[in-house]
GROMACS .gro file of C-alpha atoms in nm:
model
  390
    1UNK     CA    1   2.612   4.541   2.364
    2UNK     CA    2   2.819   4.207   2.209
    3UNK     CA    3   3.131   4.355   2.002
    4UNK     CA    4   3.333   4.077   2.064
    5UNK     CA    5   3.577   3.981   2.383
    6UNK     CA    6   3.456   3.770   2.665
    7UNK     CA    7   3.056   3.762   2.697
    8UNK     CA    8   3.089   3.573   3.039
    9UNK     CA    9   3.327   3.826   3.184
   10UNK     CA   10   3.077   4.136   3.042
   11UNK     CA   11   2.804   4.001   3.233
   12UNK     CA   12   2.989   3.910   3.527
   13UNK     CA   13   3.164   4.278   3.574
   14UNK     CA   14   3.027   4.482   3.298
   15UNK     CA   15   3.363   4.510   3.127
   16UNK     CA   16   3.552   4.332   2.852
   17UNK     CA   17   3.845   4.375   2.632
   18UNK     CA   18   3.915   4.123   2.330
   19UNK     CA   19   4.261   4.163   2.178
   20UNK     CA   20   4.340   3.994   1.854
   21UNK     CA   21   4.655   4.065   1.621
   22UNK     CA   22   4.527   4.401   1.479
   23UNK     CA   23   4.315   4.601   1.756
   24UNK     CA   24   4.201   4.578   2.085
   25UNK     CA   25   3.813   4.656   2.131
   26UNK     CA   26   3.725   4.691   2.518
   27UNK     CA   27   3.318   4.739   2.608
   28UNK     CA   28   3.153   4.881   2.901
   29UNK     CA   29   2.770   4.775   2.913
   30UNK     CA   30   2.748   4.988   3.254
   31UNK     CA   31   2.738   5.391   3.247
   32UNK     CA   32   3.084   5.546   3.213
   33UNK     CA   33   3.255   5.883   3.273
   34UNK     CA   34   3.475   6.018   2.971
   35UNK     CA   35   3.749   6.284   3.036
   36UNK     CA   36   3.800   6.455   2.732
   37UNK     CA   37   4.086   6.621   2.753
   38UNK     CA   38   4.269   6.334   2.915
   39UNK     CA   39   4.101   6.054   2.716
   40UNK     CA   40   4.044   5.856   3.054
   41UNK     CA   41   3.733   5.663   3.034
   42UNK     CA   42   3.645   5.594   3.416
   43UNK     CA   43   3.430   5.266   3.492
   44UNK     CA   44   3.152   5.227   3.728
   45UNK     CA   45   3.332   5.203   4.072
   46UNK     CA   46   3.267   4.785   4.197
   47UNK     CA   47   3.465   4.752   4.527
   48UNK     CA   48   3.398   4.341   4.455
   49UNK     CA   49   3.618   4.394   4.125
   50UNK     CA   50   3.970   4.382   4.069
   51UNK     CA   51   4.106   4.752   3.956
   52UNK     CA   52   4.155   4.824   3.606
   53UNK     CA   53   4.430   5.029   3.455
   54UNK     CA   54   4.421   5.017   3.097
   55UNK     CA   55   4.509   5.196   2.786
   56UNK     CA   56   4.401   5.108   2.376
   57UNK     CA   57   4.530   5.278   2.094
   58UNK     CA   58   4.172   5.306   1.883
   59UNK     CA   59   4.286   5.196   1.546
   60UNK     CA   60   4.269   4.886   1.379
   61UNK     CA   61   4.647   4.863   1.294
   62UNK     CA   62   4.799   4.742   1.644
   63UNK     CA   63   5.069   4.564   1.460
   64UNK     CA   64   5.204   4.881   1.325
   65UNK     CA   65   5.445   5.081   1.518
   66UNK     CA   66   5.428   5.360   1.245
   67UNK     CA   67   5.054   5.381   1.248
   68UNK     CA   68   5.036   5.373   1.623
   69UNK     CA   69   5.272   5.675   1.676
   70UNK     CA   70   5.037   5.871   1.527
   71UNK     CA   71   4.731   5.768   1.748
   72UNK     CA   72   4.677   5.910   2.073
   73UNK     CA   73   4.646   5.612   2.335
   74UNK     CA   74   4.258   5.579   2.564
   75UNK     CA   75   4.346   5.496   2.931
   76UNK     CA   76   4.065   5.328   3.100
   77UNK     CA   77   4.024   5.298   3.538
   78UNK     CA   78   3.819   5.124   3.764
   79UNK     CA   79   3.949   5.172   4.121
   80UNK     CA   80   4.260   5.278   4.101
   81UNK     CA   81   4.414   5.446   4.403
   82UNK     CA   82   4.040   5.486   4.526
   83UNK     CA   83   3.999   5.807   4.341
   84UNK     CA   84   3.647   5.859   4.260
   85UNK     CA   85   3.617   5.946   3.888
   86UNK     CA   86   3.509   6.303   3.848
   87UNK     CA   87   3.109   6.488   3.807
   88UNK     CA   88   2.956   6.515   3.499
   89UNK     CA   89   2.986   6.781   3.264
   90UNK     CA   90   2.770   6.651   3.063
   91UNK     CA   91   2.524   6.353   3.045
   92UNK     CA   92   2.408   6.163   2.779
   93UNK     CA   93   2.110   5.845   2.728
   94UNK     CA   94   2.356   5.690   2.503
   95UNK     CA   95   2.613   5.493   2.470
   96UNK     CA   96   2.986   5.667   2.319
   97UNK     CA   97   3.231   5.462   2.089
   98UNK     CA   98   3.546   5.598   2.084
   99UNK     CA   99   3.783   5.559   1.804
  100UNK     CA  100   4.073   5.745   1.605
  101UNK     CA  101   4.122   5.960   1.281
  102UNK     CA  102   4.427   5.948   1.302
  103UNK     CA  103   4.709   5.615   1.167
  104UNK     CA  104   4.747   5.627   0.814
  105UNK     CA  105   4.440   5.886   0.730
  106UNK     CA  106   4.483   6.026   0.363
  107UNK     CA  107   4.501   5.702   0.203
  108UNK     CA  108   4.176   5.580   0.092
  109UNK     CA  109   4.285   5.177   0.135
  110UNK     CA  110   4.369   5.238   0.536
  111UNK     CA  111   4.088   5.457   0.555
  112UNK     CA  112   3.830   5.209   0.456
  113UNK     CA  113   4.029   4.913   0.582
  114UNK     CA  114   4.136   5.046   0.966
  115UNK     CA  115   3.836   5.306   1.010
  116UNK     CA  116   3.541   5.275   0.789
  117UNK     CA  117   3.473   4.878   0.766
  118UNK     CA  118   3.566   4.848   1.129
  119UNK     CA  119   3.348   5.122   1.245
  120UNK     CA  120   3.000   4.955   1.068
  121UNK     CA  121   3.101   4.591   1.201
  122UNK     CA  122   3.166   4.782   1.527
  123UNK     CA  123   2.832   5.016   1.511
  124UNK     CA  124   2.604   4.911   1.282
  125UNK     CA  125   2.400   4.726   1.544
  126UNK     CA  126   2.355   5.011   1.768
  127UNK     CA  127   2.121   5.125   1.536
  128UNK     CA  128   2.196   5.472   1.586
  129UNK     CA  129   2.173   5.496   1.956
  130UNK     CA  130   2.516   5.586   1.984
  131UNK     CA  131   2.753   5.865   2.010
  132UNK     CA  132   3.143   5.857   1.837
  133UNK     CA  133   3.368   6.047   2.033
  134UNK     CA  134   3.647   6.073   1.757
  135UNK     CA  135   4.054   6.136   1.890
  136UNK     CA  136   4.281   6.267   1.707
  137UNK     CA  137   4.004   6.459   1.541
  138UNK     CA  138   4.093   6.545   1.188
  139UNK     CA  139   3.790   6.800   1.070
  140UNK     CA  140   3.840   6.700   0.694
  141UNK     CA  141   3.821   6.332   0.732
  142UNK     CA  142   3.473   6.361   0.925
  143UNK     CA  143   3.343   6.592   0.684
  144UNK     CA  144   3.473   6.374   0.390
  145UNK     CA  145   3.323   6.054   0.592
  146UNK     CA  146   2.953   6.259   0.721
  147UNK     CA  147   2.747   6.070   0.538
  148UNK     CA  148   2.882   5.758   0.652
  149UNK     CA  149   2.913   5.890   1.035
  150UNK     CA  150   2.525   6.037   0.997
  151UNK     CA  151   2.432   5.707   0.889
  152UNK     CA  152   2.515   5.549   1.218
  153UNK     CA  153   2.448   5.764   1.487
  154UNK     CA  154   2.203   5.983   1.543
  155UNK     CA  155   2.420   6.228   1.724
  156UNK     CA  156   2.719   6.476   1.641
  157UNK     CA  157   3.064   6.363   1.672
  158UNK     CA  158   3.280   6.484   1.959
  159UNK     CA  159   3.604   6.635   1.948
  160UNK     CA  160   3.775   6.555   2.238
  161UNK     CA  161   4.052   6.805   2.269
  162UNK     CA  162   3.827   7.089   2.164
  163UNK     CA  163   3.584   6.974   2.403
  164UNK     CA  164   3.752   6.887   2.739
  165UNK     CA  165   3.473   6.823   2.961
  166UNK     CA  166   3.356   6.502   3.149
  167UNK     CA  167   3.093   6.339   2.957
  168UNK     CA  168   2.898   6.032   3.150
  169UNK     CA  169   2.729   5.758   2.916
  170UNK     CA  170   2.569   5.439   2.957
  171UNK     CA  171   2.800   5.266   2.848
  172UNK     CA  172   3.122   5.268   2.590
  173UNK     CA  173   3.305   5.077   2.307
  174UNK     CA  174   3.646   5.176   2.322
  175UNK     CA  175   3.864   5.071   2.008
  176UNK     CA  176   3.712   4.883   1.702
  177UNK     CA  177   3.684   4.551   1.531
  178UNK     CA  178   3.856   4.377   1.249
  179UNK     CA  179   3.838   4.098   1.047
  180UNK     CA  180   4.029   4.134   0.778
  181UNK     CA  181   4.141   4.317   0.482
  182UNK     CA  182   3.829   4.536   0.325
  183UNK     CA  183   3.655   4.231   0.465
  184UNK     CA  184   3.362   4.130   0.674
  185UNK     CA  185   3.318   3.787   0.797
  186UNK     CA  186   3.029   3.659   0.850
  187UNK     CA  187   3.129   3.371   1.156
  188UNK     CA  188   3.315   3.666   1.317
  189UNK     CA  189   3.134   3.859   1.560
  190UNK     CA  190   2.940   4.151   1.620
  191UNK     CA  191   2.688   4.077   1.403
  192UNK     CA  192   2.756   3.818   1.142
  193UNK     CA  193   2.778   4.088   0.888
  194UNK     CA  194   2.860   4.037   0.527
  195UNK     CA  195   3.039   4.244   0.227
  196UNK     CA  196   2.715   4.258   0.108
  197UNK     CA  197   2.585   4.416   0.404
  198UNK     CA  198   2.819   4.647   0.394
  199UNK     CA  199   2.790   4.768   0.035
  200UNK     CA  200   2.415   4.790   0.100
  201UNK     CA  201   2.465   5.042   0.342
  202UNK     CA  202   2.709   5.250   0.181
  203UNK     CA  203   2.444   5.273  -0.118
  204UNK     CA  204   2.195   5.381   0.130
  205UNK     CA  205   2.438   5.642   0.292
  206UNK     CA  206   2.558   5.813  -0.044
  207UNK     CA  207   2.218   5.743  -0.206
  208UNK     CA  208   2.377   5.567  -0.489
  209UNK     CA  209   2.108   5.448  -0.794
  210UNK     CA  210   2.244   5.150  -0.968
  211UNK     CA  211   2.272   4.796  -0.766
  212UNK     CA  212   2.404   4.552  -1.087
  213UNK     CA  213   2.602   4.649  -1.382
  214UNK     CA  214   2.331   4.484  -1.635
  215UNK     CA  215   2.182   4.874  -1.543
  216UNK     CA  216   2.438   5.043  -1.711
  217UNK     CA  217   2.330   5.080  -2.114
  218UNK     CA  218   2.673   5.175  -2.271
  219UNK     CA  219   3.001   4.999  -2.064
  220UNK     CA  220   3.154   5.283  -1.909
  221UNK     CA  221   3.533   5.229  -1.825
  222UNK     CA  222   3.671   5.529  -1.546
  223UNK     CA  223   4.061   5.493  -1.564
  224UNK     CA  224   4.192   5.629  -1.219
  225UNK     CA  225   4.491   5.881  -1.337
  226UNK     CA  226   4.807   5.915  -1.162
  227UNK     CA  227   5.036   6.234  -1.191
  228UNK     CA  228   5.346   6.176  -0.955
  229UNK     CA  229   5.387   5.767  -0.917
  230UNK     CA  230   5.288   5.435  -1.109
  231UNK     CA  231   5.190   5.675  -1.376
  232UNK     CA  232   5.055   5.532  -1.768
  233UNK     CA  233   5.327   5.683  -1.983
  234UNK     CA  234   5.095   5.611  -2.288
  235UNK     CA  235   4.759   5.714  -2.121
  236UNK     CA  236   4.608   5.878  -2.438
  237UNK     CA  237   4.681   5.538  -2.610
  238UNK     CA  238   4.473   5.329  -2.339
  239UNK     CA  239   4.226   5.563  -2.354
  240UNK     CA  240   4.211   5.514  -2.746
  241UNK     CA  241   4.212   5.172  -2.758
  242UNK     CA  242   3.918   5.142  -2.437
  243UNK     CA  243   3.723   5.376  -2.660
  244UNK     CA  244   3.779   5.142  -2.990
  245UNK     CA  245   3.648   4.841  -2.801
  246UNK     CA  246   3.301   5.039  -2.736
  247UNK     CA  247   3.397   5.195  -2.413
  248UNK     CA  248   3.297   5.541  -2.263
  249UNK     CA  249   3.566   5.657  -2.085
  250UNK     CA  250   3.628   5.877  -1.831
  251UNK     CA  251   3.941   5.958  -1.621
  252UNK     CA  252   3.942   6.028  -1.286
  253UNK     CA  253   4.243   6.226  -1.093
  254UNK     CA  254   4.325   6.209  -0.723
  255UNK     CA  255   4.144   6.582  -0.656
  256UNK     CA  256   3.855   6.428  -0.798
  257UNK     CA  257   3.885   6.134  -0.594
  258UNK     CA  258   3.889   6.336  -0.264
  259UNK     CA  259   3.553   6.436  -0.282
  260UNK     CA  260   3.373   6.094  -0.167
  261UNK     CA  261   3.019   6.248  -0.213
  262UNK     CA  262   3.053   6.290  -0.617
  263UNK     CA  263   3.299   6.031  -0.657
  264UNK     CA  264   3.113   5.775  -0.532
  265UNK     CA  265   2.811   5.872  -0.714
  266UNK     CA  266   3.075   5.842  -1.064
  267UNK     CA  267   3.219   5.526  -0.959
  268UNK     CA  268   2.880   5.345  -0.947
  269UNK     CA  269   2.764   5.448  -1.268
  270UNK     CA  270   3.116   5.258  -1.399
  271UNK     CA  271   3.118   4.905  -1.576
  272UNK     CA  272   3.503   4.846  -1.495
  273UNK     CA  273   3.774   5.060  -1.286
  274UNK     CA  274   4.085   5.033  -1.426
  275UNK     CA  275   4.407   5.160  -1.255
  276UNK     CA  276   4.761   5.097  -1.162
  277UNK     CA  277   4.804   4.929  -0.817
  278UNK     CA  278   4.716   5.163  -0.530
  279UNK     CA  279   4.481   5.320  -0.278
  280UNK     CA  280   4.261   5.428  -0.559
  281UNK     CA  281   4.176   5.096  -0.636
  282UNK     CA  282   3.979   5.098  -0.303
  283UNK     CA  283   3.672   5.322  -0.438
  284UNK     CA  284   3.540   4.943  -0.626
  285UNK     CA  285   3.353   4.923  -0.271
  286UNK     CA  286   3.140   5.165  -0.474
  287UNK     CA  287   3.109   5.006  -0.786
  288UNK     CA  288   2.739   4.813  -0.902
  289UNK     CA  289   2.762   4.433  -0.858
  290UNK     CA  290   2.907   4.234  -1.199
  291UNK     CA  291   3.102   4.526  -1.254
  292UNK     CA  292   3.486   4.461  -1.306
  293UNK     CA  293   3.813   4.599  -1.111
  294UNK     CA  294   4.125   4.581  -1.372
  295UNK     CA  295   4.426   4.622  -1.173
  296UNK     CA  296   4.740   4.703  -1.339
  297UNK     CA  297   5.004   4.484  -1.169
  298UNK     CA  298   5.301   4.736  -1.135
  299UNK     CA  299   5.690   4.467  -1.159
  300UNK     CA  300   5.764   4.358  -0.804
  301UNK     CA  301   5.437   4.473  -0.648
  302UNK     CA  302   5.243   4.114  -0.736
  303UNK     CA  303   5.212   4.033  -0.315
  304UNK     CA  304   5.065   4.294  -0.223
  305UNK     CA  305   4.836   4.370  -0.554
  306UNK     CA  306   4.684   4.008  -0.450
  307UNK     CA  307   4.645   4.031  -0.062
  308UNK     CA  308   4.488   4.398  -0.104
  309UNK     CA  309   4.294   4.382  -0.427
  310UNK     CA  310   4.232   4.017  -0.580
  311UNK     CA  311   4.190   3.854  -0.240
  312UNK     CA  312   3.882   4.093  -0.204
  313UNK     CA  313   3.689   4.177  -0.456
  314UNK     CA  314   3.531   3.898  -0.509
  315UNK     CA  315   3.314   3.939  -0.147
  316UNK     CA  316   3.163   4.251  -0.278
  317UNK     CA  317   3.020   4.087  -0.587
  318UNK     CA  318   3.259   4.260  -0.786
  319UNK     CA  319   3.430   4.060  -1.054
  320UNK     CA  320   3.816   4.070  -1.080
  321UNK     CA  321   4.099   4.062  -1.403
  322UNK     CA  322   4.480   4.167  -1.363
  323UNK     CA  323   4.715   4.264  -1.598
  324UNK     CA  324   5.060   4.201  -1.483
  325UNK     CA  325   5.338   4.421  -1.643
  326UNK     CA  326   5.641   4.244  -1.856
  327UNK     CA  327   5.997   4.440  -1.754
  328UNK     CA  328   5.983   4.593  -2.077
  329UNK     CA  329   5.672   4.800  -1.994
  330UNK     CA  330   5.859   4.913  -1.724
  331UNK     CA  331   6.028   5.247  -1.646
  332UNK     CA  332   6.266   5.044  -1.417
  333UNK     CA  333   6.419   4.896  -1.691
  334UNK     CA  334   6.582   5.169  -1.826
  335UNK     CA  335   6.681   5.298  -1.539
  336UNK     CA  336   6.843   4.965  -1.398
  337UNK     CA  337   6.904   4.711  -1.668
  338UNK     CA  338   6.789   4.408  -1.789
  339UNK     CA  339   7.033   4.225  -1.538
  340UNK     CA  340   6.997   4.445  -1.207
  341UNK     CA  341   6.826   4.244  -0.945
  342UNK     CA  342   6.548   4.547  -0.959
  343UNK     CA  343   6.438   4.337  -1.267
  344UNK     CA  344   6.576   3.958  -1.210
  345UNK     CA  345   6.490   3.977  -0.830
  346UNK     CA  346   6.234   4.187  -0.673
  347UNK     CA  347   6.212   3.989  -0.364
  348UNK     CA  348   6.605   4.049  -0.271
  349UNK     CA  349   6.481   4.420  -0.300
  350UNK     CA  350   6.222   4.365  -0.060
  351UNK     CA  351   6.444   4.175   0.145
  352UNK     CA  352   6.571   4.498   0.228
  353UNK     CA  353   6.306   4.650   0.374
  354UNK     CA  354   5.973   4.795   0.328
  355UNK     CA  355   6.106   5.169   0.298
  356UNK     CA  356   6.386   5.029   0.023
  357UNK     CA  357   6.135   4.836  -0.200
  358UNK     CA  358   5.873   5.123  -0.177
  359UNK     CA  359   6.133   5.330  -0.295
  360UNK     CA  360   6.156   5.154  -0.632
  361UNK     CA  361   5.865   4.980  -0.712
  362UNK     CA  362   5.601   5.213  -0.535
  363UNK     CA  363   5.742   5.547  -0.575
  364UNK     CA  364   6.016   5.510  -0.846
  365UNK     CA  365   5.815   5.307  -1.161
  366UNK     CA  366   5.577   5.405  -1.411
  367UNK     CA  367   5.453   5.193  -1.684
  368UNK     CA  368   5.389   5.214  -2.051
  369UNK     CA  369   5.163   4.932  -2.145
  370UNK     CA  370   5.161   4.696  -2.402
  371UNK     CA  371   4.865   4.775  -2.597
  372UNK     CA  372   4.818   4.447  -2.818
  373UNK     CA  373   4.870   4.249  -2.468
  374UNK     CA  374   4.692   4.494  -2.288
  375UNK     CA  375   4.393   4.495  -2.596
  376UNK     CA  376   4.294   4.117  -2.462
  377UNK     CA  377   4.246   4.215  -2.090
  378UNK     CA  378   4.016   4.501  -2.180
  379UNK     CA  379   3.842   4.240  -2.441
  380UNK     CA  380   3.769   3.992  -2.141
  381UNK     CA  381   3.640   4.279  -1.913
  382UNK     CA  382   3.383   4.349  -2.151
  383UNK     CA  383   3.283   4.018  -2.198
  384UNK     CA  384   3.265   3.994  -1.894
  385UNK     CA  385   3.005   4.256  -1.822
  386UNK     CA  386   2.769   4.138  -2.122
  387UNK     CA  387   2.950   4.378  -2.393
  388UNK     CA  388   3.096   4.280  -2.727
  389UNK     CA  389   3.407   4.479  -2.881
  390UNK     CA  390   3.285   4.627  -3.253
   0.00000   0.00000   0.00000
């Protein structure tokens, strides 16, 4: 069992904890005791080993206070005070990985970037020989993600707090890895996995048909819709001039979105995804390779639309445009003026704080685009998937 921290150390006492800037991933390779209802994870008793009093938050956002308030914290013991740990309630010819539903669940981007990508560089290698013992148990996210939990372990998840029993394994993973954002590395351990390994098995786990976009007959463009924020003021219009260019298009809202078993399925059999900067932007981990994300650039959002989205694409075999937003097909304009720092200075508005900037440019803009600008970007996108405009 090699998720990462100190190999030497593992071998020599059986337990290891590597800490790096986002999460802390500890590993047992000998048998453990699990208190539910206390999350206490008790280690072998070694009288030759130093005690161990420990506790991990398991989610993949350590450097976040906010996330980390709402995750319930493991506390792991070897030998403390002499207590022996408690019987078994219940034993098991497995090994258990512990981790949290709970930091910034509901957004699709932290979802997939602190759960989901973690979990299969974490997991994947068991080969299904594990258990997930699941805090903060949120029974909508593991139904939304069963496929995806299904896929890599044999076994049914485990509610703590609803169970509350001791549980002995043969070992645990407590916590899980990253790498980076919607990223796997392939020099970072466990496993040397890829992108590409990834996206393999997430077509395997939603059984989705097409691998390459050359599959696709007719370029099909699916324009994720907004209602409340970073909404297209002239929607219709886009969707007018994607359809004069030769595209089929289809919109997509967020209660379609939610429902990861047909949405992924619809997402697949897309030639480009085209949306406004956001978590929605996140469901191109489901798109065939060649196809294109077009992300909509929303005014003072450019840092993050690069780190998130164009930084990352590109690892899934999944081919990248932007189309970055003049002032003037901003809402903020009229609501500010041409000379407000809003418009002349976003970065003295985020120089204020994340909570002041989201406030404006994440919860206060919309955008009406440009659609003789806007006509070259989707021009380029279908070049770029083989098309030709009529």
């Amino acid at each position: 069992m090699n998720t990462g921290g100190d190999r030497a150390e593992l071998d020599a006492t059986g337990f290891s904890c590597d800490s790096s800037l986002h999460s802390d991933v500890c590993v047992s390779n000998e048998p453990v005791r699990i208190h539910m209802r206390s999350l206490t994870v008790y280690l072998s008793p070694n009288q030759s080993l130093p005690p161990i009093n420990r506790t991990v938050h398991p989610y993949a956002r350590k450097e976040d206070s906010t996330a980390l308030s709402l995750v319930a914290r493991v506390e792991i013991l070897r030998g403390v005070n002499n207590k022996p740990p408690p019987p078994c309630d219940v034993t098991h010819d497995v090994s258990a990985v512990i981790f949290s539903s709970g930091g910034f669940i509901g957004n699709l981007f932290h979802e997939f970037n602190e759960i989901i990508i973690p979990l299969f560089l974490t997991t994947h290698h068991f080969q299904s020989h594990l258990r997930f013992i699941v805090t903060d148990f949120q029974a909508w996210w593991v139904s939304k993600y069963h496929r995806i939990l299904t896929h890599l372990s044999h076994h049914d998840v485990i509610n703590p707090a609803e169970d509350g029993k001791v549980h002995c394994f043969q070992g645990a993973v407590i916590g899980l890895k990253y790498h980076d954002n919607l990223a796997c590395n392939t020099s970072d351990i466990p496993g040397g996995y890829s992108m590409n390994d990834f996206r393999r098995f997430l077509r395997d786990s939603f059984s989705l048909k097409i691998k390459n976009v050359a599959e696709i007959e007719k370029p099909v463009l699916r324009l994720i819709s907004r209602p409340k924020t970073r909404v297209f003021l002239n929607e219709n219009e886009i969707v007018g001039l994607a359809m004069e260019l030769g595209f089929q298009v289809v919109t997509a809202t967020p209660n379609q979105m939610s429902n990861l078993d047909k949405f992924s399925s619809e997402i697949n059999s897309c030639s480009v995804l085209l949306g406004v900067h956001g978590a929605g932007l996140t469901n191109a981990v489901f798109m065939p390779e060649g196809a294109v994300l077009l992300q909509v650039v929303p005014l003072g959002l450019e840092w993050p639309s690069t780190f998130y989205y164009a930084q990352t694409v590109g690892e899934m075999n999944v081919r990248y445009l932007e189309y970055r937003i003049n002032p003037e097909e901003s809402s903020l304009l009229a609501k500010y003026g041409p000379d407000h720092p809003v418009i002349t200075d976003p970065q003295s508005i985020h120089r204020q704080g994340y909570y002041a900037a989201r406030a404006v440019y994440v919860d206060g803009q919309n955008l009406k685009l440009d659609l003789l600008r806007f006509r070259e970007t989707l021009e380029q996108a279908l070049k770029l998937i083989g098309g030709s405009s009529p």
